[in-house]
Coordinates of C-alpha atoms in Angstrom, one line a residue:
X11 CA 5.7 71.0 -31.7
X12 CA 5.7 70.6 -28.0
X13 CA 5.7 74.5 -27.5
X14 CA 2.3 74.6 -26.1
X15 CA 3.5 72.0 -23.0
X16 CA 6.4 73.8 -21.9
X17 CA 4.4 75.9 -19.0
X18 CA 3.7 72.6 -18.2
X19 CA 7.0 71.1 -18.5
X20 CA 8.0 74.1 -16.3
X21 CA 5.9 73.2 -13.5
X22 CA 6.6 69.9 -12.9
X23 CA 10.5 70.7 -13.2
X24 CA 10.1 73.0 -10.7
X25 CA 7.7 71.3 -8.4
X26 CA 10.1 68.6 -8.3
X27 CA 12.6 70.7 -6.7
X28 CA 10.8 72.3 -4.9
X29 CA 8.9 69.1 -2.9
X30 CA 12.6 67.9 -2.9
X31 CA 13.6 71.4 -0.8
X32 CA 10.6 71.0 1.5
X33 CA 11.5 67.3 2.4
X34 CA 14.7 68.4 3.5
X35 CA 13.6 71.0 5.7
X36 CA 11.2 68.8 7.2
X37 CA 13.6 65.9 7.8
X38 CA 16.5 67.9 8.7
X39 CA 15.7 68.3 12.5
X40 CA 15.4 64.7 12.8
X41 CA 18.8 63.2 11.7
X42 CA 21.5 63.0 14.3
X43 CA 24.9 62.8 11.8
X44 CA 25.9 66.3 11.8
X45 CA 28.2 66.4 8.6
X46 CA 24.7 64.9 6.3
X47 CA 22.3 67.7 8.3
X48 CA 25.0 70.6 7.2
X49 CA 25.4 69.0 3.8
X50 CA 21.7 68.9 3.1
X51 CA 21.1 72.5 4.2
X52 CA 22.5 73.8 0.6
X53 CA 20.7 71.2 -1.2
X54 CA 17.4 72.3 0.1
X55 CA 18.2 76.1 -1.2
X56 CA 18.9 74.7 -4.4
X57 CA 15.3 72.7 -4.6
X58 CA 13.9 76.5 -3.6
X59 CA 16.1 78.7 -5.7
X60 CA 15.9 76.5 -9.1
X61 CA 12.6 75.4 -8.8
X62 CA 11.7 79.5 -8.0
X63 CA 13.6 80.1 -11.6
X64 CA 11.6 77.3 -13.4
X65 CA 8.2 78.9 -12.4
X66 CA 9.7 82.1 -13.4
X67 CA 10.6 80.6 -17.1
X68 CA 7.0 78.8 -17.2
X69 CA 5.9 82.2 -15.8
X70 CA 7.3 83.8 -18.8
X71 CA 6.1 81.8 -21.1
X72 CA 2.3 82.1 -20.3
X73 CA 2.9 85.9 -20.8
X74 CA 2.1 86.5 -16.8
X75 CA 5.4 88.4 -15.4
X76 CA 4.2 91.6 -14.0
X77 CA 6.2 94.6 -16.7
X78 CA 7.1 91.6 -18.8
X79 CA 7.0 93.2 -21.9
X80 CA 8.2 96.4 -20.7
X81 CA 11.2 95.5 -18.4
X82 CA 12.5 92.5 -20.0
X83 CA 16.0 92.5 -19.3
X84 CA 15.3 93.4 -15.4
X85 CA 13.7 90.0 -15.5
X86 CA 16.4 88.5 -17.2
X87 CA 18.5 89.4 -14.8
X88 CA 16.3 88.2 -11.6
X89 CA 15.9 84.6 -13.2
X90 CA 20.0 85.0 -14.2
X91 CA 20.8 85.8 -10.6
X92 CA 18.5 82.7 -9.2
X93 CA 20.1 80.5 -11.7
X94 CA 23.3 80.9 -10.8
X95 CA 22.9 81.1 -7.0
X96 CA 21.1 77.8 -7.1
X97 CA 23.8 76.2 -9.0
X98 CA 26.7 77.6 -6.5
X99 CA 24.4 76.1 -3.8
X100 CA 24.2 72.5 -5.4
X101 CA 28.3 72.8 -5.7
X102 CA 28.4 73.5 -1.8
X103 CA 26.2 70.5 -1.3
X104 CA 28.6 68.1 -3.1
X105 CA 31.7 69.6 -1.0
X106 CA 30.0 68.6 2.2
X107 CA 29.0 65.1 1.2
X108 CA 33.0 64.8 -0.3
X109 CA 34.7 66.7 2.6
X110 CA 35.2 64.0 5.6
X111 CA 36.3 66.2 8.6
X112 CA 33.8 69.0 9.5
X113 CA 36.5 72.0 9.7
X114 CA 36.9 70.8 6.0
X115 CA 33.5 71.0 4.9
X116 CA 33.0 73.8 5.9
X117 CA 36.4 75.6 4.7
X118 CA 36.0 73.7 1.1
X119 CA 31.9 74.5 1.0
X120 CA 32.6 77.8 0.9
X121 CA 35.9 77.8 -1.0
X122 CA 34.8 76.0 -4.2
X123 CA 31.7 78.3 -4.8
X124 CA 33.6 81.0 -4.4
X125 CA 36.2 80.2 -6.4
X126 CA 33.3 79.0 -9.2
X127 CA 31.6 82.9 -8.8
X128 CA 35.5 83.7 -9.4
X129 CA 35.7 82.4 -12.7
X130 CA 32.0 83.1 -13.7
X131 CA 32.2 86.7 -13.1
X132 CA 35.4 87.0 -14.3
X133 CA 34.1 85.7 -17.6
X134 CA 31.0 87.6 -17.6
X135 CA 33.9 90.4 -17.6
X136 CA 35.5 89.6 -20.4
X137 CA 32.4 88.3 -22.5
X138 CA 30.6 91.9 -22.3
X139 CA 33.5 93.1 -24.5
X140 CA 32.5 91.0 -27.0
X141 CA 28.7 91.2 -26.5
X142 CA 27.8 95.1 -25.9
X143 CA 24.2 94.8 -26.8
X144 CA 22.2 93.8 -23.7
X145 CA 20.1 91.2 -24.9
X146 CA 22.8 89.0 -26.4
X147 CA 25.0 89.6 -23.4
X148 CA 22.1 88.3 -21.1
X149 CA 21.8 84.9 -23.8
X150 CA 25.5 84.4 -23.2
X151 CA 25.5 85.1 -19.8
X152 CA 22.6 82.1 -19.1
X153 CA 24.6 79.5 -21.4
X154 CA 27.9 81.0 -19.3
X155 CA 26.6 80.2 -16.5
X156 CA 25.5 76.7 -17.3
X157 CA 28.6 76.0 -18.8
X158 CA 31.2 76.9 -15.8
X159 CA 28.4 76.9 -12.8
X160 CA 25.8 74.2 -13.8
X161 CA 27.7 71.6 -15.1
X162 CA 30.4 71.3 -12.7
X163 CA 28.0 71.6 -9.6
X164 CA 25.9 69.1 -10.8
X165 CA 28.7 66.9 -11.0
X166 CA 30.3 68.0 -7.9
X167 CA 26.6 66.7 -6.2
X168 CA 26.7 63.0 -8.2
X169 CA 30.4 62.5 -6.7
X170 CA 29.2 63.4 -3.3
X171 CA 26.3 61.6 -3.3
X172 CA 28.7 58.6 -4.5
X173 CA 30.7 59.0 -1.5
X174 CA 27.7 59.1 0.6
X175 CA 26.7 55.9 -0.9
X176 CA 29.7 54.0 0.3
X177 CA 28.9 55.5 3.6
X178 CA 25.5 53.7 3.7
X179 CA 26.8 50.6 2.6
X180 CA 29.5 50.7 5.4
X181 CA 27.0 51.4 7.6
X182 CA 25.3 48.6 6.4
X183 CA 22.1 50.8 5.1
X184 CA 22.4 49.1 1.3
X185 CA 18.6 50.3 0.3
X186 CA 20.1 54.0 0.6
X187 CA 23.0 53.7 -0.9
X188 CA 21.4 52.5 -4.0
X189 CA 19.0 55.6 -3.4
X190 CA 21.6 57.4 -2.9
X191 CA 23.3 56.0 -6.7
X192 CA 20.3 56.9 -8.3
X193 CA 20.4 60.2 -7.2
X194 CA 23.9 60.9 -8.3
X195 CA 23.2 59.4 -12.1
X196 CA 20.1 61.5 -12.1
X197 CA 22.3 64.9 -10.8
X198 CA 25.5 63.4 -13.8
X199 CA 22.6 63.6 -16.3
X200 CA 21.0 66.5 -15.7
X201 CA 24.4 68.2 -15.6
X202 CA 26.1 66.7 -18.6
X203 CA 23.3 66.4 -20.9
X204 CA 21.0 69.0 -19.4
X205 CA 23.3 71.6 -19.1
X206 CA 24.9 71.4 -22.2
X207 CA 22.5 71.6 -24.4
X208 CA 21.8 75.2 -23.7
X209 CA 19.7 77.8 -26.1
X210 CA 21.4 79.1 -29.0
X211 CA 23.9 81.8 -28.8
X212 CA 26.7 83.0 -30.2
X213 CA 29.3 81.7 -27.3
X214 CA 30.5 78.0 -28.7
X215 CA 29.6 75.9 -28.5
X216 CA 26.1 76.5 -27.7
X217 CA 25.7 78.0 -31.5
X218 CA 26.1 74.1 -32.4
X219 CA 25.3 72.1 -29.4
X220 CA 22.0 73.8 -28.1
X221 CA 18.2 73.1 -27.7
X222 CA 17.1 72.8 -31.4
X223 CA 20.0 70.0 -31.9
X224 CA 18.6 68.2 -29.2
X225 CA 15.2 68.4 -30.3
X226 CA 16.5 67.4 -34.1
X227 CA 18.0 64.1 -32.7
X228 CA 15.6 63.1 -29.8
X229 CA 12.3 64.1 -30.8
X230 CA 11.6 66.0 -27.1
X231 CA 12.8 69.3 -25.9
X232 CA 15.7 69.1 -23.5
X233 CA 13.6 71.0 -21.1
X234 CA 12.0 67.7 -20.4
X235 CA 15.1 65.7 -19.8
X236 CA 15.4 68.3 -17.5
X237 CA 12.5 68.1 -15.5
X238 CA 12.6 63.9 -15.3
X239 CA 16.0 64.1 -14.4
X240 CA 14.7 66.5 -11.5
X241 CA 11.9 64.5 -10.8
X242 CA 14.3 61.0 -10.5
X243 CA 16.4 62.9 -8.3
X244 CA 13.9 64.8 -6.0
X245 CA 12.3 61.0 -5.8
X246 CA 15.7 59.7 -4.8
X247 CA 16.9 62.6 -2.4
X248 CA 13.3 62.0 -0.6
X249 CA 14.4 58.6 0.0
X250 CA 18.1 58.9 1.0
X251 CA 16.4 61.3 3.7
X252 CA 14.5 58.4 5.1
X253 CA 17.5 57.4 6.7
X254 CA 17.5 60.0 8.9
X255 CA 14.5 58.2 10.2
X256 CA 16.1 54.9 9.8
X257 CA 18.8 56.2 12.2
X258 CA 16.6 57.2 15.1
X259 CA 14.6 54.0 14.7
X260 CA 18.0 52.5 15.1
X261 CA 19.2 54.5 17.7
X262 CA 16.0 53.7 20.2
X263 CA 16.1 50.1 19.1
X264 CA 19.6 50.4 20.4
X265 CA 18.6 52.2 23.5
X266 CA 15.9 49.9 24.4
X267 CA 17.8 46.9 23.7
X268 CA 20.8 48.6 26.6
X269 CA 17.6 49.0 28.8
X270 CA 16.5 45.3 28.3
X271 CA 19.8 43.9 28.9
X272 CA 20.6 46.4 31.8
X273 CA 16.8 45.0 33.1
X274 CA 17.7 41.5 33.1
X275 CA 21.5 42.0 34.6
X276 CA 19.6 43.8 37.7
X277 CA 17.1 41.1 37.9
X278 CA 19.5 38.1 37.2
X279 CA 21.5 40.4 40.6
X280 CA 18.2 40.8 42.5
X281 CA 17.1 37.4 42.1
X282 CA 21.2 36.5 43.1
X283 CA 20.8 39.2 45.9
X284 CA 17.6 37.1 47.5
X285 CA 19.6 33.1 47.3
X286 CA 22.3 35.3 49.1
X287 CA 20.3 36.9 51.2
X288 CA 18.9 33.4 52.6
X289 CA 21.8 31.8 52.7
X290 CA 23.2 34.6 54.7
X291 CA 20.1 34.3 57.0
X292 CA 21.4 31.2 57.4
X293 CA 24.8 31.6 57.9
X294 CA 24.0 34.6 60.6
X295 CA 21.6 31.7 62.6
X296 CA 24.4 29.3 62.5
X297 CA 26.8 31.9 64.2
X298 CA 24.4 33.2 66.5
X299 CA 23.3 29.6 67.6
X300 CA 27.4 28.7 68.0
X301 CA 28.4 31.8 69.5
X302 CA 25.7 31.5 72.1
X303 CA 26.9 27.6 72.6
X304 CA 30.6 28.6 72.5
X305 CA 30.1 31.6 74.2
X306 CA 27.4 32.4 76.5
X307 CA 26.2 28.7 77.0
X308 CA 29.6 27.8 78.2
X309 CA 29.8 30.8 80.6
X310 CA 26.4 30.0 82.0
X311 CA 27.1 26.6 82.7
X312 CA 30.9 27.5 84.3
X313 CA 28.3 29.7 86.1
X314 CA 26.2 26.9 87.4
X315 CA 29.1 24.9 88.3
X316 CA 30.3 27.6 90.3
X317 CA 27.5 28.0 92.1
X318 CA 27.2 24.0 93.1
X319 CA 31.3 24.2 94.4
X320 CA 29.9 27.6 95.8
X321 CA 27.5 25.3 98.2
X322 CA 29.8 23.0 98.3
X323 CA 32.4 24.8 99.7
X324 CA 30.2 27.0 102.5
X325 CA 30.7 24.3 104.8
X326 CA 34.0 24.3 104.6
X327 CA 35.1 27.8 104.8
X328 CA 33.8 31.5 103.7
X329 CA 36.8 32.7 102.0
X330 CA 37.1 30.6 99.1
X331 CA 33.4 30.8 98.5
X332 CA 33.9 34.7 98.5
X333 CA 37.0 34.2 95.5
X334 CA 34.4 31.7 93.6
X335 CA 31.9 34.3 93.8
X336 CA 33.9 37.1 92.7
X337 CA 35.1 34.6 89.6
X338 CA 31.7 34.0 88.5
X339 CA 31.1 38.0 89.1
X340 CA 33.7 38.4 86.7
X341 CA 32.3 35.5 83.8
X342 CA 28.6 37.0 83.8
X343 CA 30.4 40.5 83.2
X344 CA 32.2 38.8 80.1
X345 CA 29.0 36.9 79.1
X346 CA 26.9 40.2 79.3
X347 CA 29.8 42.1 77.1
X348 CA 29.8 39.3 74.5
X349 CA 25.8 39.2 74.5
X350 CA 25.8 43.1 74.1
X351 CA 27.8 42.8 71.1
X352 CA 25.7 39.9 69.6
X353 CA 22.7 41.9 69.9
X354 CA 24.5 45.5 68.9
X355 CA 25.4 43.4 65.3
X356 CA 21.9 42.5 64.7
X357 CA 20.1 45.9 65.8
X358 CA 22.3 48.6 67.5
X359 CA 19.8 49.4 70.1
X360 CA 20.8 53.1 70.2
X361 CA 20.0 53.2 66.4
X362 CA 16.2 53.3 67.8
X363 CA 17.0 55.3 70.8
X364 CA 19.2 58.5 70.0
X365 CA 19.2 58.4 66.4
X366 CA 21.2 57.8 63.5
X367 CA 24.4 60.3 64.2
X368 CA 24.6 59.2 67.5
X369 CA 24.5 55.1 66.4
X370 CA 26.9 56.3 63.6
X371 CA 29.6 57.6 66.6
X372 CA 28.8 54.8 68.9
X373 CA 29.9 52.1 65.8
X374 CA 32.6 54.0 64.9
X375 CA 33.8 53.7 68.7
X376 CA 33.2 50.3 68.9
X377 CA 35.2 49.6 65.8
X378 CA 38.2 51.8 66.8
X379 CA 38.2 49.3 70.2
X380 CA 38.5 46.2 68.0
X381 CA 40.7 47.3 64.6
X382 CA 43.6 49.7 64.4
X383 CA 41.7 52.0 62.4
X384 CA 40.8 56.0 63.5
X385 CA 37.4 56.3 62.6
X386 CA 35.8 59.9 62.6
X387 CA 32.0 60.5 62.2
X388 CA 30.6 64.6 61.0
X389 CA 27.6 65.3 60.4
X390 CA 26.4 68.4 58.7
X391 CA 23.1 70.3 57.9
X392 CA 20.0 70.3 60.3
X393 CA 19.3 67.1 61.6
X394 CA 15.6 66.2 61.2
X395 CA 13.6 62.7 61.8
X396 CA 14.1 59.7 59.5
X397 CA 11.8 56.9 59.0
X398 CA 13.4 53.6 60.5
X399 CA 13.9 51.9 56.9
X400 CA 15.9 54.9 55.8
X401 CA 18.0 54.8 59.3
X402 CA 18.6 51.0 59.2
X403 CA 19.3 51.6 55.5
X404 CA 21.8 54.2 56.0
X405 CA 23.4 52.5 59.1
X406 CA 23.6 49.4 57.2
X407 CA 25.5 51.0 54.2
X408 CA 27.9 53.0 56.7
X409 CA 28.5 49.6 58.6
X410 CA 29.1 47.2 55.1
X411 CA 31.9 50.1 53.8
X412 CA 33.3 50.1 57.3
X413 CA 33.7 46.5 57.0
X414 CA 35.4 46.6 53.4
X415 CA 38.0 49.3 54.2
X416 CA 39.0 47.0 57.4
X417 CA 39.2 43.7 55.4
X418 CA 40.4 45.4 52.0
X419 CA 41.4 48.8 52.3
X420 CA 44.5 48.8 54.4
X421 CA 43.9 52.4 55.1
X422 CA 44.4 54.4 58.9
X423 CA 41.9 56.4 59.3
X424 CA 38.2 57.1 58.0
X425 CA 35.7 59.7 58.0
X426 CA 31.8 59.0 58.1
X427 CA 29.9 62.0 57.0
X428 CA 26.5 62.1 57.7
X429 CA 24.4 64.7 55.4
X430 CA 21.4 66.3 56.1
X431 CA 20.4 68.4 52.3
X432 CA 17.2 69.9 51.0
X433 CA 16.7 66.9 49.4
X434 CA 17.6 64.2 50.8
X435 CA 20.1 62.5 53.2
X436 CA 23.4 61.1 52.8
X437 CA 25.9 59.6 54.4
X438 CA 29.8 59.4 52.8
X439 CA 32.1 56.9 54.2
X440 CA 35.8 58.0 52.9
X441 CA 39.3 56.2 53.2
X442 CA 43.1 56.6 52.7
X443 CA 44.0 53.3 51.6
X444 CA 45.1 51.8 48.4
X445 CA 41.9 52.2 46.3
X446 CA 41.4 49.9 43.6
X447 CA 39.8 50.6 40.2
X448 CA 36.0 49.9 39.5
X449 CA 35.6 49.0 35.8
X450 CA 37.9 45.6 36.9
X451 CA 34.6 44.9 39.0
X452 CA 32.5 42.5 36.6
X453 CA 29.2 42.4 37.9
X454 CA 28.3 39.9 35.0
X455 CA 31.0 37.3 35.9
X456 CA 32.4 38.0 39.7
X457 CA 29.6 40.9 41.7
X458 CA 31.3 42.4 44.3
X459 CA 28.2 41.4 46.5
X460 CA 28.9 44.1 49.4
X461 CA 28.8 46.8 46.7
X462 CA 25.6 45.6 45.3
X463 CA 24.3 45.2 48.6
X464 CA 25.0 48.9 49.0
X465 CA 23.5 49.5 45.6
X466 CA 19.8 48.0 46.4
X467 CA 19.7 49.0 49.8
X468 CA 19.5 52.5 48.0
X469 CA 17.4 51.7 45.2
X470 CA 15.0 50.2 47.2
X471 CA 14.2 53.6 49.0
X472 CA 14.7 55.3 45.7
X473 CA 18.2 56.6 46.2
X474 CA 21.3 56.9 44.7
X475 CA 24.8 54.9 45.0
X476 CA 27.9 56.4 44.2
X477 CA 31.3 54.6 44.0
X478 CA 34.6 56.5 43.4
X479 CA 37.7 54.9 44.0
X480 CA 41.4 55.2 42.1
X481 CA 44.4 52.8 43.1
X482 CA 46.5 54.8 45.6
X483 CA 44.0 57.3 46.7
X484 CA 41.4 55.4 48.7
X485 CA 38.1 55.1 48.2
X486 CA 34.4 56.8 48.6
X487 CA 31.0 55.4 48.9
X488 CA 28.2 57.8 49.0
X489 CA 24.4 56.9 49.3
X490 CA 21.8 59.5 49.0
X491 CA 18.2 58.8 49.8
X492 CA 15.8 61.6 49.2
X493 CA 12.7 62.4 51.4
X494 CA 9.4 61.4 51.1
X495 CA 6.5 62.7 51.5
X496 CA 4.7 59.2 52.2
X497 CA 6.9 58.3 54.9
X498 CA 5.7 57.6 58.2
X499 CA 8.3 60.0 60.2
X500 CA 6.3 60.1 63.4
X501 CA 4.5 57.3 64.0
X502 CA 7.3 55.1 63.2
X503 CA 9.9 56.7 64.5
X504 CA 10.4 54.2 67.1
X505 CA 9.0 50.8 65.7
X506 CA 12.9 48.7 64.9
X507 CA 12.8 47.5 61.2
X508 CA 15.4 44.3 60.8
X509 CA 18.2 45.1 58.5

């Protein structure tokens, strides 16, 4: 009764698949879980391959196969051969989704279809013996083939996609995994009912279980079961593929949630940096002011007493006035050398005068007078003019490592390399003491202040910071700054910039 609605049947069965095959392709590319883009390769030839053989049967039945009528059995063949290669490519799908490791998968993907095109050719074997002419062989060949391929793929693709479902759920993506559910009661139907209710042939027991007993207890062709069962799942499979999107969304949320919370650690340090940065403003006036009382205000005024005994004591005699003088020749020496190194820890003076290599060797001098520490300084590449932000910067850095491997370090020597690239500059301040290990450095709880110093110092002029240290093999700090083109090399090369 329903004969005349089978082309149309036909097409909507194989459209199904087919828009099902084209989703996949599309979404593929977007998913980022390997094991679910290899699983849904086969699953998209399927939609192509058995949708391509439903055409062909609604093809057929319109009468409009080119030699239809004169090469019959050549078609049967063709729409044999799609059959069964769709069906082996749903198995391979299923062993993907149930394989966990992806050495397995892809060992077990193959395996099982080829073990399945084992058995069905093997039986094809045997079965011609028993069905010489052509025709009848080619009947029992399509039932064959639904029988040992169909049937067992289909299920093979509801158990994966069961798997898959617990997946999702663990993942804690429950909308797909009921998609996914759907999808696998959709593939059990169409492989238990569809399949076995094949046409009529003489191989049991589809000359008692076929497409007319169907019809006699339903009231609808099982071609149509077919076709809403491929419709459910297509619908289903197009939404399970959604996650793929689902996933990216949650991947950048992700990311941009790291970037938020890596924004506000920098600023909650920045705005740390600046209370520091006054307070060691601060700190730097009070030593100043008390160095210059302890220091040079004491020696001045020794120097003005001297100078009172000094008239004093030229009426009574000229050689203890020469001793006084030669005293107080002695204190404004010591003042000067103390007021040189004031001034030389606020702004080096050479750093403006000779350059950065030459500052960075006249430090390194000065340090080796006051620790026990052998300090070298190399420089390497062509030297060429920096802007005073990016020397200060630089000399700054060099100085605030220095400092750390004396207080911290215990080490005995220590190289300063100064860097001149294509790039950019950079200078690399390297130890031999006892290291420690950086990931025990909580910037959220306890900043290692000097460190971060280093950090911003570069940042600011759009460089880089590198740490490396390990316990027991010393420690490197490398800051790379790259050139500009809008700084002002020459003009101010020689205006001093306070660090």
């Amino acid at each position: 009764m329903l004969q005349p609605y089978f082309p149309l049947i036909f097409f909507f069965y194989g459209l199904a698949f087919y828009s099902m095959g084209l989703a996949i392709l599309l979404e593929l590319g977007h998913g980022k879980d390997m094991r679910l883009r290899h699983a849904f390769r086969p699953l998209a030839v399927f939609g192509f391959l058995h949708g391509s053989h439903e055409w062909l049967e609604m093809l057929d039945d319109l009468n409009m196969l080119p030699g239809q009528f004169s090469i019959p059995i050549i078609w049967e063949m063709v729409r044999l051969a799609i059959l069964a290669f769709s069906f082996l490519s749903l198995a391979a799908f299923g062993m993907f989704l149930l394989s966990r490791r992806e050495r397995l998968q892809q060992r077990l993907s193959l395996l099982v279809p080829l073990a399945m095109v084992g058995i069905w050719g093997l039986g094809l074997f045997v079965l011609r013996a028993y069905f010489p002419l052509a025709a009848d062989l080619l009947h029992v060949a399509n039932t064959w083939s639904r029988y040992v391929l169909g049937m067992p793929a289909a299920l093979l693709a509801s158990a994966g996609l069961i798997a898959q479902q617990r997946e999702f759920r663990q993942a804690g993506m429950a909308q797909f995994g009921r998609d996914s559910l759907w999808a696998a009661i959709a593939f059990a139907w169409y492989g238990l009912i569809g399949q076995m209710f094949t046409h009529a042939s003489s191989l049991p027991p589809s000359n008692v279980i076929n497409e007319d007993l169907f019809l006699q207890w339903f009231g609808f062709p099982v071609q149509l079961l077919r076709a809403t069962t491929a419709i459910v799942a297509a619908i289903f499979i197009m939404r399970v593929l959604r996650a793929f999107e689902v996933e990216i969304q949650r991947q950048i949320a992700a990311l941009q949630a790291a970037r938020l919370e890596e924004a506000e650690r920098r600023e909650a340090l920045r705005g740390e940096m600046l209370r520091r940065i006054v307070s060691a403003q601060e700190a730097e006036r009070q030593r100043i002011a008390r160095e210059l009382h302890d220091e040079t205000g004491q020696a001045l005024t020794a120097i003005g007493l001297g100078l009172r005994g000094i008239s004093t004591n030229l009426s009574q005699g000229g050689e203890r006035s020469v001793n006084n003088l030669r005293r107080l020749e002695r204190l404004v020496e010591s003042s000067l050398v103390e007021l040189q190194h004031l001034i030389a820890d606020l702004r080096p003076s050479h750093l403006d005068d000779l350059g950065l290599a030459a500052t960075l060797r006249w430090y390194a001098g000065e340090l080796q007078d006051r620790v026990p520490l052998q300090v070298t300084v190399e420089v390497a590449g062509e030297a060429r003019p920096l802007p005073s932000e990016v020397k200060t910067t630089l000399f700054r850095v060099v100085q605030e490592a220095l400092t750390n491997v004396v207080k911290h370090a215990h080490a005995q020597t220590a190289c300063v390399q100064l860097t001149f690239g294509e790039r950019g500059v950079s200078v690399q301040v390297q130890d031999d003491g006892m290291g420690f290990v950086p990931a025990k450095l909580n910037p959220a709880s306890r900043p290692s202040w000097g460190l971060v110093g280093m950090e911003e110092r570069a940042a600011l002029l759009g460089g880089q910071f590198t740490l490396d240290a390990k316990p027991g093999l010393g420690t490197r700090v490398e800051v790379f700054i790259p050139y500009h083109v809008n700084f002002k090399e020459a003009e101010n090369e020689d205006k001093p910039v306070a660090g």
